[in-house]
């Protein structure tokens, strides 16, 4: 009888942690546990601005603290690895960009496999790039045609900045050069702000940077935006032509998204709840107005839509990388 009682007690002890884990998996978020959202690019960039606008609303909706943390470097790979290796419970979230899944694996030695080690939650906004030059360092570049003439006159001698190898700022320029049949040297920087400093100083000739980030610089007269890489003019910048218009490149479009991802194995209840709450955040008129003011397009997505978009982008951006002759570094 004593053996039977002891066996029953041991079974109960073995069952309790498993039952507790199952209960937590079915309850999201775990009361009192904060949610940490990691982003791989510097403060002040569109993703960082978006998260700091969204975090208080998300915290109020979920009833737990929501923190935002920048893990800058390696075109977002440092932040992505930290999230992929975090517990798969929905309390660690990544704000990823198109480059993480579509181009980083082709151009960088990846510490993780994004398609295997991370799950999509939803895309939150779409971001065009602005074809940007310095008004002080390159006053002769008054429009796109002037830059194209300079590129033709000195093949391969002009240069352009990017916020990192494989970033949208790199590939938008590569796509532009492919479309025009022109050549320029690529100079990657550690993030967009460093690349903008190089542009101001005249260290580089041009920079395709996210439009929301450069609008204030344009209005202050520090930079000139020659074109926007979206299919249509942005409602906040109606005076700025698209690159397709400005450069006489019909059909030219080069936009990228920001979206949320969580570690593989995260319970469906957590993924669904995060998608639902972020969709509510993005539907708020104040958030939409702020994103549009930043030159961004708010999105309300879901895991299936983000997965399908990611797979399509892997094919299309892979072709840009192949045509540019880019190699893994």
XYZ file of N, CA and C in Angstrom, residues 36-306:
813
model
N 8.481 41.560 -24.765
C 9.612 42.327 -25.287
C 9.597 42.256 -26.816
N 9.626 43.422 -27.471
C 9.656 43.472 -28.927
C 11.024 43.984 -29.351
N 11.744 43.174 -30.122
C 13.093 43.518 -30.565
C 13.058 44.017 -32.002
N 13.942 44.978 -32.268
C 14.038 45.562 -33.609
C 15.516 45.728 -33.941
N 15.892 45.392 -35.170
C 17.305 45.322 -35.529
C 17.917 46.562 -36.117
N 17.208 47.710 -36.004
C 17.709 48.936 -36.614
C 17.644 50.080 -35.604
N 18.356 51.190 -35.864
C 18.537 52.218 -34.829
C 17.267 52.951 -34.424
N 17.359 53.604 -33.275
C 16.289 54.473 -32.798
C 16.034 55.586 -33.816
N 14.763 55.950 -33.944
C 14.397 57.016 -34.865
C 14.035 56.546 -36.251
N 14.348 55.291 -36.590
C 13.958 54.744 -37.886
C 12.470 54.365 -37.834
N 11.819 54.181 -38.988
C 10.367 53.994 -38.980
C 9.865 52.871 -38.087
N 10.567 51.725 -38.087
C 10.127 50.621 -37.238
C 10.175 50.968 -35.771
N 11.224 51.656 -35.360
C 11.356 52.074 -33.966
C 10.244 53.055 -33.596
N 9.970 54.016 -34.455
C 8.900 54.982 -34.198
C 7.562 54.259 -34.075
N 7.318 53.323 -34.989
C 6.064 52.571 -34.964
C 5.897 51.817 -33.643
N 6.948 51.128 -33.207
C 6.849 50.334 -31.982
C 6.601 51.209 -30.765
N 7.239 52.363 -30.716
C 7.064 53.221 -29.544
C 5.677 53.866 -29.528
N 5.068 54.006 -30.687
C 3.676 54.448 -30.742
C 2.725 53.328 -30.333
N 3.059 52.111 -30.735
C 2.165 50.969 -30.547
C 2.256 50.332 -29.169
N 3.436 50.351 -28.559
C 3.658 49.610 -27.312
C 2.671 49.993 -26.204
N 2.410 51.284 -25.939
C 1.451 51.603 -24.870
C 0.052 51.064 -25.137
N -0.387 51.118 -26.387
C -1.710 50.595 -26.727
C -1.767 49.084 -26.556
N -0.697 48.419 -26.995
C -0.656 46.962 -26.872
C -0.624 46.552 -25.398
N 0.130 47.281 -24.597
C 0.208 46.988 -23.173
C -1.164 47.128 -22.512
N -1.887 48.175 -22.860
C -3.220 48.383 -22.288
C -4.177 47.263 -22.696
N -4.062 46.808 -23.937
C -4.966 45.764 -24.430
C -4.659 44.398 -23.815
N -3.378 44.101 -23.610
C -2.976 42.784 -23.117
C -2.850 42.726 -21.599
N -2.742 43.882 -20.960
C -2.670 43.889 -19.507
C -1.314 43.529 -18.936
N -0.263 43.608 -19.745
C 1.103 43.344 -19.276
C 2.020 44.418 -19.862
N 3.180 44.651 -19.234
C 4.109 45.635 -19.811
C 4.610 45.179 -21.179
N 4.805 46.130 -22.087
C 5.373 45.857 -23.409
C 6.582 46.775 -23.583
N 7.761 46.181 -23.788
C 8.988 46.958 -23.930
C 9.505 46.849 -25.362
N 10.247 47.871 -25.773
C 10.855 47.908 -27.109
C 12.360 47.965 -26.930
N 13.057 47.095 -27.639
C 14.510 47.015 -27.494
C 15.173 46.984 -28.868
N 16.162 47.844 -29.082
C 16.928 47.836 -30.326
C 18.132 46.921 -30.177
N 18.276 45.996 -31.109
C 19.472 45.146 -31.189
C 20.044 45.362 -32.583
N 20.837 46.413 -32.719
C 21.260 46.884 -34.031
C 22.437 46.074 -34.552
N 22.415 45.797 -35.880
C 23.569 45.202 -36.524
C 23.226 44.051 -37.435
N 24.143 43.798 -38.397
C 24.037 42.660 -39.316
C 22.720 42.656 -40.074
N 22.253 43.848 -40.475
C 21.016 43.992 -41.250
C 19.853 43.259 -40.585
N 19.761 43.403 -39.278
C 18.650 42.814 -38.537
C 18.892 41.427 -38.006
N 20.006 40.792 -38.360
C 20.242 39.410 -37.950
C 20.450 39.249 -36.454
N 21.047 40.244 -35.794
C 21.314 40.129 -34.353
C 20.003 40.045 -33.585
N 19.073 40.925 -33.907
C 17.766 40.892 -33.251
C 17.022 39.611 -33.588
N 17.090 39.190 -34.846
C 16.377 37.977 -35.271
C 16.895 36.744 -34.538
N 18.209 36.642 -34.376
C 18.769 35.483 -33.667
C 18.319 35.484 -32.210
N 18.315 36.655 -31.573
C 17.894 36.733 -30.171
C 16.454 36.256 -30.002
N 15.581 36.627 -30.926
C 14.182 36.202 -30.832
C 14.048 34.710 -31.144
N 14.742 34.245 -32.173
C 14.637 32.836 -32.555
C 15.074 31.911 -31.423
N 16.008 32.368 -30.592
C 16.529 31.531 -29.509
C 15.819 31.789 -28.174
N 14.834 32.663 -28.168
C 14.066 32.950 -26.954
C 13.006 31.861 -26.740
N 12.482 31.748 -25.525
C 11.387 30.789 -25.284
C 10.219 31.036 -26.233
N 9.653 29.971 -26.736
C 8.556 30.073 -27.708
C 7.227 30.205 -26.982
N 7.005 31.351 -26.355
C 5.790 31.544 -25.567
C 5.030 32.817 -25.941
N 5.514 33.535 -26.968
C 4.837 34.746 -27.404
C 5.260 35.997 -26.671
N 6.119 35.859 -25.664
C 6.538 37.029 -24.891
C 7.783 37.696 -25.455
N 8.371 37.132 -26.514
C 9.475 37.775 -27.221
C 9.104 37.836 -28.691
N 9.053 39.046 -29.230
C 8.545 39.291 -30.586
C 9.594 40.064 -31.366
N 9.675 39.787 -32.642
C 10.594 40.495 -33.536
C 9.807 41.368 -34.502
N 10.244 42.619 -34.661
C 9.762 43.418 -35.797
C 10.791 43.236 -36.901
N 10.436 42.433 -37.888
C 11.347 42.073 -38.974
C 11.075 42.934 -40.202
N 12.010 42.892 -41.135
C 11.837 43.563 -42.420
C 11.943 42.527 -43.540
N 11.566 42.933 -44.728
C 11.625 42.038 -45.879
C 12.997 41.395 -46.028
N 14.043 42.162 -45.755
C 15.402 41.665 -45.989
C 15.733 40.444 -45.155
N 15.137 40.313 -43.971
C 15.493 39.186 -43.104
C 15.245 37.847 -43.783
N 14.096 37.720 -44.425
C 13.745 36.443 -45.044
C 14.103 36.368 -46.521
N 14.049 37.523 -47.213
C 14.179 37.494 -48.669
C 15.610 37.624 -49.162
N 16.442 38.420 -48.476
C 17.776 38.682 -49.030
C 18.928 38.363 -48.090
N 18.736 38.525 -46.779
C 19.841 38.196 -45.871
C 20.377 36.785 -46.068
N 19.509 35.777 -46.247
C 20.039 34.423 -46.437
C 20.895 34.276 -47.697
N 20.683 35.154 -48.676
C 21.460 35.093 -49.915
C 22.780 35.850 -49.810
N 22.842 36.836 -48.902
C 23.977 37.749 -48.881
C 24.836 37.667 -47.625
N 24.295 37.108 -46.561
C 25.008 37.079 -45.288
C 25.049 35.656 -44.735
N 26.051 35.381 -43.929
C 26.095 34.103 -43.214
C 25.131 34.208 -42.036
N 24.020 33.496 -42.142
C 22.941 33.630 -41.178
C 23.139 32.719 -39.976
N 22.936 33.245 -38.765
C 23.020 32.388 -37.579
C 21.782 31.517 -37.404
N 20.706 31.849 -38.120
C 19.458 31.103 -38.050
C 18.901 30.948 -39.451
N 17.887 30.093 -39.571
C 17.099 30.000 -40.796
C 15.762 30.679 -40.502
N 15.538 31.899 -41.013
C 14.326 32.641 -40.628
C 13.032 31.903 -40.937
N 12.981 31.186 -42.038
C 11.753 30.492 -42.414
C 11.509 29.251 -41.564
N 12.547 28.736 -40.949
C 12.399 27.569 -40.083
C 12.289 27.956 -38.607
N 13.028 28.970 -38.208
C 13.174 29.288 -36.790
C 12.235 30.377 -36.298
N 11.495 31.004 -37.220
C 10.562 32.058 -36.838
C 9.209 31.819 -37.500
N 8.156 32.303 -36.847
C 6.802 32.204 -37.390
C 6.272 33.595 -37.706
N 5.544 33.760 -38.813
C 4.939 35.061 -39.121
C 3.722 35.329 -38.248
N 3.536 36.588 -37.878
C 2.346 37.020 -37.144
C 1.489 37.915 -38.040
N 2.077 39.036 -38.492
C 1.388 39.905 -39.437
C 2.340 40.985 -39.918
N 2.082 41.493 -41.129
C 2.796 42.672 -41.615
C 2.102 43.907 -41.053
N 2.884 44.929 -40.673
C 2.280 46.082 -40.015
C 2.329 47.352 -40.862
N 3.350 47.502 -41.709
C 3.332 48.627 -42.644
C 4.260 48.355 -43.819
N 3.957 49.044 -44.904
C 4.752 48.977 -46.119
C 5.536 50.280 -46.222
N 6.793 50.176 -46.696
C 7.657 51.357 -46.704
C 8.331 51.538 -48.056
N 8.028 52.620 -48.761
C 8.801 52.944 -49.957
C 10.112 53.606 -49.564
N 11.027 53.680 -50.485
C 12.269 54.404 -50.269
C 12.242 55.711 -51.059
N 13.030 56.665 -50.589
C 13.151 57.962 -51.260
C 14.536 58.064 -51.879
N 14.586 58.392 -53.158
C 15.837 58.604 -53.880
C 16.342 59.976 -53.432
N 17.402 59.989 -52.602
C 17.788 61.182 -51.855
C 19.217 61.610 -52.165
N 19.408 62.925 -52.282
C 20.748 63.499 -52.459
C 20.904 64.669 -51.498
N 22.140 65.053 -51.242
C 22.428 66.189 -50.367
C 22.347 67.498 -51.154
N 21.603 68.460 -50.620
C 21.496 69.753 -51.312
C 22.810 70.525 -51.248
N 23.558 70.378 -50.155
C 24.813 71.128 -50.007
C 25.968 70.451 -50.730
N 26.084 69.130 -50.580
C 27.236 68.426 -51.151
C 27.071 68.118 -52.636
N 25.835 67.986 -53.110
C 25.590 67.675 -54.525
C 24.503 68.587 -55.080
N 24.736 69.895 -55.106
C 23.694 70.818 -55.588
C 23.362 70.624 -57.061
N 24.283 70.004 -57.812
C 24.042 69.805 -59.241
C 22.996 68.725 -59.515
N 22.690 67.913 -58.516
C 21.706 66.847 -58.715
C 20.306 67.400 -58.426
N 19.777 68.096 -59.380
C 18.476 68.743 -59.196
C 17.306 67.806 -59.473
N 17.566 66.747 -60.225
C 16.517 65.775 -60.507
C 17.166 64.448 -60.867
N 16.330 63.445 -61.085
C 16.836 62.101 -61.372
C 17.670 62.075 -62.645
N 17.223 62.812 -63.651
C 17.952 62.802 -64.920
C 19.381 63.321 -64.751
N 19.595 64.279 -63.825
C 20.944 64.803 -63.584
C 21.842 63.726 -62.983
N 21.297 62.920 -62.081
C 22.085 61.823 -61.500
C 22.388 60.785 -62.577
N 21.409 60.463 -63.389
C 21.629 59.480 -64.448
C 22.687 59.961 -65.433
N 22.697 61.248 -65.752
C 23.722 61.795 -66.655
C 25.108 61.672 -66.033
N 25.203 61.943 -64.713
C 26.488 61.821 -64.026
C 26.961 60.373 -63.998
N 26.040 59.453 -63.810
C 26.388 58.029 -63.809
C 26.890 57.586 -65.186
N 26.255 58.084 -66.236
C 26.687 57.727 -67.591
C 28.060 58.314 -67.906
N 28.332 59.514 -67.385
C 29.595 60.182 -67.686
C 30.781 59.557 -66.959
N 30.510 58.881 -65.836
C 31.601 58.288 -65.043
C 31.178 56.913 -64.559
N 31.119 55.929 -65.479
C 30.625 54.589 -65.113
C 31.398 53.983 -63.944
N 30.648 53.596 -62.894
C 31.253 52.922 -61.751
C 32.015 53.819 -60.809
N 32.057 55.130 -61.067
C 32.840 56.028 -60.211
C 31.994 56.721 -59.145
N 30.701 56.886 -59.381
C 29.832 57.420 -58.347
C 29.522 56.317 -57.343
N 29.056 56.719 -56.158
C 28.745 55.704 -55.147
C 27.423 56.010 -54.460
N 26.908 55.013 -53.768
C 25.655 55.182 -53.048
C 25.757 54.497 -51.694
N 25.035 55.027 -50.719
C 25.030 54.476 -49.367
C 23.911 53.449 -49.214
N 24.055 52.613 -48.207
C 22.951 51.761 -47.754
C 23.062 51.621 -46.249
N 21.983 51.144 -45.630
C 21.988 50.922 -44.186
C 22.510 49.539 -43.830
N 23.029 48.818 -44.811
C 23.594 47.493 -44.571
C 23.429 46.610 -45.791
N 24.306 45.643 -45.921
C 24.250 44.724 -47.055
C 22.928 43.962 -47.043
N 22.222 44.005 -48.163
C 20.959 43.290 -48.272
C 19.754 44.047 -47.759
N 19.965 45.212 -47.143
C 18.833 46.012 -46.665
C 18.059 46.580 -47.855
N 16.837 47.028 -47.595
C 16.030 47.584 -48.690
C 16.722 48.781 -49.321
N 17.490 49.531 -48.523
C 18.205 50.686 -49.041
C 19.296 50.278 -50.030
N 19.841 49.089 -49.846
C 20.837 48.545 -50.772
C 20.153 48.051 -52.045
N 19.107 47.265 -51.871
C 18.504 46.602 -53.019
C 17.645 47.534 -53.862
N 17.094 48.587 -53.257
C 16.373 49.568 -54.075
C 17.332 50.241 -55.050
N 18.538 50.574 -54.568
C 19.540 51.174 -55.457
C 19.991 50.174 -56.513
N 20.195 48.912 -56.105
C 20.592 47.886 -57.069
C 19.517 47.710 -58.137
N 18.251 47.740 -57.722
C 17.144 47.608 -58.664
C 17.105 48.797 -59.623
N 17.351 49.993 -59.101
C 17.401 51.200 -59.937
C 18.526 51.096 -60.970
N 19.704 50.674 -60.544
C 20.833 50.561 -61.462
C 20.569 49.493 -62.530
N 19.922 48.412 -62.138
C 19.570 47.385 -63.123
C 18.587 47.946 -64.145
N 17.599 48.701 -63.664
C 16.571 49.232 -64.561
C 17.139 50.247 -65.548
N 18.183 50.973 -65.134
C 18.757 52.012 -65.990
C 19.978 51.526 -66.774
N 20.524 50.367 -66.396
C 21.735 49.866 -67.047
C 22.979 50.647 -66.663
N 22.949 51.300 -65.499
C 24.070 52.118 -65.055
C 24.825 51.433 -63.915
N 26.002 51.983 -63.571
C 26.841 51.376 -62.534
C 27.223 52.407 -61.476
N 27.334 51.949 -60.224
C 27.824 52.783 -59.124
C 28.356 51.854 -58.041
N 29.206 52.384 -57.185
C 29.804 51.602 -56.113
C 28.916 51.644 -54.867
N 28.767 50.483 -54.239
C 27.959 50.377 -53.026
C 28.835 50.559 -51.793
N 28.398 51.438 -50.868
C 29.098 51.630 -49.594
C 28.094 51.395 -48.464
N 28.175 50.237 -47.795
C 27.235 49.965 -46.702
C 27.661 50.643 -45.398
N 26.679 51.084 -44.630
C 26.925 51.676 -43.317
C 26.164 50.878 -42.266
N 26.495 51.133 -41.010
C 25.841 50.419 -39.916
C 24.580 51.192 -39.506
N 23.561 51.043 -40.326
C 22.304 51.721 -40.051
C 22.100 52.959 -40.895
N 20.822 53.338 -41.042
C 20.467 54.486 -41.862
C 21.001 55.820 -41.374
N 20.975 56.107 -40.071
C 21.494 57.399 -39.611
C 22.952 57.630 -39.998
N 23.791 56.592 -39.894
C 25.198 56.734 -40.287
C 25.310 56.999 -41.789
N 24.467 56.347 -42.570
C 24.476 56.575 -44.014
C 24.025 57.992 -44.347
N 23.055 58.512 -43.591
C 22.606 59.883 -43.834
C 23.712 60.894 -43.539
N 24.490 60.646 -42.484
C 25.619 61.530 -42.177
C 26.603 61.541 -43.349
N 26.860 60.358 -43.904
C 27.761 60.270 -45.058
C 27.208 61.045 -46.246
N 25.889 61.008 -46.421
C 25.252 61.753 -47.508
C 25.428 63.258 -47.292
N 25.128 63.730 -46.068
C 25.294 65.159 -45.759
C 26.711 65.627 -46.054
N 27.689 64.799 -45.660
C 29.097 65.180 -45.758
C 29.653 65.065 -47.172
N 28.890 64.480 -48.070
C 29.364 64.325 -49.435
C 30.236 63.103 -49.644
N 30.225 62.176 -48.676
C 31.009 60.948 -48.828
C 30.387 60.006 -49.845
N 29.089 60.154 -50.079
C 28.388 59.342 -51.077
C 27.547 60.267 -51.948
N 27.188 59.773 -53.123
C 26.443 60.594 -54.079
C 24.935 60.536 -53.883
N 24.410 59.355 -53.545
C 22.962 59.247 -53.359
C 22.640 58.110 -52.413
N 21.392 58.089 -51.967
C 20.956 57.131 -50.944
C 19.462 56.905 -51.127
N 19.055 55.664 -51.286
C 17.641 55.299 -51.305
C 17.253 54.959 -49.863
N 16.623 55.912 -49.180
C 16.308 55.704 -47.764
C 14.806 55.761 -47.570
N 14.337 55.165 -46.475
C 12.909 55.121 -46.220
C 12.347 56.544 -46.150
N 11.283 56.750 -46.898
C 10.797 58.106 -47.135
C 10.417 58.832 -45.851
N 9.805 58.113 -44.911
C 9.385 58.770 -43.677
C 10.533 59.367 -42.900
N 11.710 58.777 -43.033
C 12.865 59.230 -42.272
C 13.455 60.513 -42.829
N 13.318 60.750 -44.125
C 14.006 61.889 -44.747
C 13.095 63.086 -45.006
N 11.813 62.954 -44.705
C 10.893 64.056 -44.985
C 11.286 65.316 -44.218
N 11.591 65.166 -42.927
C 11.968 66.344 -42.132
C 13.247 66.975 -42.659
N 14.206 66.131 -43.073
C 15.445 66.671 -43.646
C 15.163 67.411 -44.947
N 14.228 66.905 -45.734
C 13.863 67.586 -46.980
C 13.224 68.953 -46.681
N 12.319 68.976 -45.709
C 11.636 70.224 -45.382
C 12.586 71.237 -44.746
N 13.666 70.730 -44.138
C 14.675 71.617 -43.553
C 15.709 72.058 -44.587
N 15.606 71.522 -45.807
C 16.507 71.921 -46.875
C 17.839 71.201 -46.902
N 17.977 70.154 -46.082
C 19.257 69.433 -46.037
C 19.399 68.416 -47.164
N 18.271 67.864 -47.623
C 18.328 66.884 -48.698
C 17.271 67.210 -49.740
N 17.455 66.645 -50.905
C 16.462 66.746 -51.983
C 15.986 65.330 -52.298
N 14.683 65.128 -52.310
C 14.115 63.833 -52.696
C 13.792 63.892 -54.187
N 14.441 63.046 -54.959
C 14.270 63.048 -56.413
C 13.111 62.175 -56.865
N 12.706 61.227 -56.025
C 11.609 60.336 -56.389
C 11.293 59.376 -55.267
N 10.075 58.844 -55.281
C 9.611 57.850 -54.306
C 9.449 56.525 -55.034
N 9.855 55.428 -54.394
C 9.873 54.131 -55.085
C 8.531 53.389 -55.069
N 7.473 54.030 -54.592
C 6.152 53.397 -54.605
C 5.519 53.511 -55.990
N 4.407 52.820 -56.177
C 3.738 52.825 -57.479
C 3.037 54.153 -57.750
N 2.621 54.836 -56.671
C 1.925 56.118 -56.818
C 2.551 57.133 -55.875
N 2.321 58.398 -56.151
C 2.824 59.443 -55.262
C 2.205 59.297 -53.871
N 2.997 59.636 -52.869
C 2.500 59.494 -51.506
C 1.598 60.683 -51.164
N 0.467 60.429 -50.471
C -0.467 61.528 -50.176
C 0.144 62.644 -49.337
N 1.160 62.342 -48.547
C 1.802 63.379 -47.746
C 2.880 64.139 -48.521
N 3.255 63.594 -49.683
C 4.308 64.227 -50.495
C 3.851 64.319 -51.955
N 2.721 64.947 -52.209
C 2.181 64.943 -53.579
C 3.077 65.658 -54.579
N 3.947 66.532 -54.089
C 4.831 67.264 -54.998
C 6.020 66.443 -55.462
N 6.267 65.290 -54.815
C 7.416 64.450 -55.155
C 6.974 63.381 -56.148
N 7.592 63.292 -57.312
C 7.197 62.264 -58.282
C 7.652 60.881 -57.838
N 7.061 59.880 -58.423
C 7.594 58.537 -58.229
C 8.897 58.409 -59.026
N 9.704 57.427 -58.675
C 10.921 57.169 -59.451
C 10.548 56.809 -60.888
N 9.443 56.097 -61.043
C 8.994 55.741 -62.390
C 8.771 56.994 -63.228
N 8.177 58.025 -62.627
C 7.933 59.282 -63.336
C 9.229 60.081 -63.523
N 9.962 60.260 -62.423
C 11.123 61.150 -62.433
C 12.252 60.637 -63.309
N 12.403 59.323 -63.374
C 13.533 58.726 -64.088
C 13.127 58.094 -65.408
N 11.842 58.257 -65.765
C 11.322 57.667 -66.992
C 11.543 56.150 -66.991
N 11.079 55.510 -65.906
C 11.200 54.055 -65.749
C 9.808 53.477 -65.484
N 8.988 53.346 -66.514
C 7.614 52.868 -66.297
C 7.586 51.537 -65.537
N 6.719 51.488 -64.526
C 6.550 50.251 -63.767
C 7.529 50.055 -62.635
N 8.464 50.982 -62.444
C 9.441 50.804 -61.375
C 8.767 50.958 -60.012
N 8.863 49.913 -59.192
C 8.348 49.919 -57.820
C 9.339 49.156 -56.953
N 9.650 49.702 -55.787
C 10.561 49.030 -54.864
C 10.161 49.381 -53.441
N 9.264 48.586 -52.868
C 8.826 48.816 -51.492
C 9.099 47.576 -50.660
N 9.211 47.757 -49.374
C 9.425 46.642 -48.456
C 8.497 46.787 -47.262
N 8.307 45.690 -46.549
C 7.406 45.714 -45.403
C 8.168 45.528 -44.090
N 7.500 45.898 -43.018
C 7.904 45.532 -41.664
C 6.807 44.626 -41.123
N 7.196 43.566 -40.437
C 6.211 42.630 -39.916
C 6.689 41.953 -38.648
N 5.744 41.389 -37.917
C 6.027 40.760 -36.629
C 6.256 39.262 -36.796
N 7.253 38.747 -36.067
C 7.548 37.318 -36.074
C 7.836 36.872 -34.642
N 7.634 35.596 -34.385
C 7.884 35.018 -33.056
C 8.665 33.722 -33.229
N 9.253 33.200 -32.149
C 10.019 31.954 -32.281
C 9.151 30.791 -32.782
N 9.739 29.932 -33.596
C 9.037 28.724 -34.049
C 8.613 27.920 -32.825
N 7.415 27.353 -32.891
C 6.898 26.593 -31.766
C 6.019 27.401 -30.836
N 5.910 28.703 -31.093
C 5.028 29.541 -30.276
C 3.585 29.054 -30.429
N 2.863 28.874 -29.335
C 1.490 28.362 -29.433
C 0.602 29.237 -30.309
N -0.308 28.580 -31.002
C -1.219 29.292 -31.889
C -2.032 30.353 -31.180
N -2.385 30.101 -29.909
C -3.182 31.079 -29.170
C -2.425 32.390 -29.012
N -1.105 32.307 -28.837
C -0.293 33.521 -28.696
C -0.169 34.245 -30.029
N 0.078 33.487 -31.093
C 0.209 34.087 -32.422
C -1.091 34.800 -32.805
N -2.211 34.127 -32.586
C -3.509 34.697 -32.940
C -3.805 35.952 -32.131
N -3.518 35.908 -30.836
C -3.814 37.074 -29.984
C -2.943 38.267 -30.381
N -1.666 38.023 -30.633
C -0.790 39.113 -31.063
C -1.280 39.727 -32.371
N -1.655 38.877 -33.321
C -2.146 39.382 -34.604
C -3.412 40.198 -34.411
N -4.317 39.720 -33.568
C -5.577 40.435 -33.333
C -5.329 41.806 -32.711
N -4.466 41.843 -31.691
C -4.251 43.103 -30.976
C -3.467 44.109 -31.822
N -2.488 43.632 -32.591
C -1.759 44.555 -33.463
C -2.656 45.053 -34.588
N -3.584 44.211 -35.051
C -4.530 44.662 -36.075
C -5.392 45.799 -35.535
N -5.800 45.693 -34.275
C -6.584 46.766 -33.658
C -5.754 48.042 -33.535
N -4.487 47.879 -33.149
C -3.597 49.041 -33.048
C -3.490 49.730 -34.407
N -3.256 48.940 -35.456
C -3.073 49.526 -36.789
C -4.343 50.143 -37.351
N -5.493 49.673 -36.870
C -6.762 50.219 -37.356
C -7.120 51.534 -36.681
N -6.414 51.891 -35.601
C -6.719 53.128 -34.887
C -6.404 54.325 -35.778
N -7.334 55.268 -35.921
C -7.114 56.427 -36.803
C -5.849 57.214 -36.466
N -5.518 57.320 -35.175
C -4.329 58.088 -34.799
C -3.050 57.402 -35.284
N -3.012 56.071 -35.185
C -1.833 55.327 -35.637
C -1.720 55.416 -37.160
N -2.847 55.249 -37.841
C -2.822 55.336 -39.299
C -2.346 56.720 -39.753
N -2.840 57.765 -39.105
C -2.451 59.121 -39.489
C -0.960 59.345 -39.260
N -0.438 58.817 -38.150
C 0.989 58.996 -37.855
C 1.843 58.247 -38.858
N 1.443 57.022 -39.216
C 2.213 56.251 -40.186
C 2.201 56.923 -41.553
N 1.041 57.402 -41.967
C 0.954 58.088 -43.259
C 1.817 59.344 -43.249
N 1.821 60.058 -42.111
C 2.657 61.259 -42.001
C 4.138 60.917 -42.123
N 4.505 59.693 -41.768
C 5.891 59.242 -41.885
C 6.213 58.699 -43.279
N 5.238 58.766 -44.167
C 5.464 58.262 -45.516
C 5.275 56.765 -45.651
N 4.572 56.153 -44.691
C 4.385 54.706 -44.667
C 2.931 54.355 -44.985
N 2.700 53.089 -45.331
C 1.352 52.603 -45.612
C 0.951 51.592 -44.545
N -0.006 51.919 -43.659
C -0.419 50.967 -42.620
C -1.035 49.713 -43.242
N -0.792 48.575 -42.611
C -1.333 47.312 -43.078
C -2.056 46.595 -41.943
N -3.114 45.881 -42.282
C -3.761 44.957 -41.346
C -3.706 43.595 -42.007
N -2.843 42.732 -41.469
C -2.510 41.468 -42.108
C -2.841 40.322 -41.152
N -2.379 39.129 -41.489
C -2.512 37.965 -40.614
C -1.387 36.994 -40.940
N -1.226 35.914 -40.158
C -0.097 35.009 -40.401
C -0.067 34.407 -41.804
N -1.212 34.025 -42.336
C -1.239 33.393 -43.659
C -0.835 34.383 -44.749
N -1.344 35.612 -44.655
C -0.999 36.621 -45.660
C 0.485 36.956 -45.606
N 1.030 37.059 -44.395
C 2.455 37.381 -44.265
C 3.313 36.243 -44.809
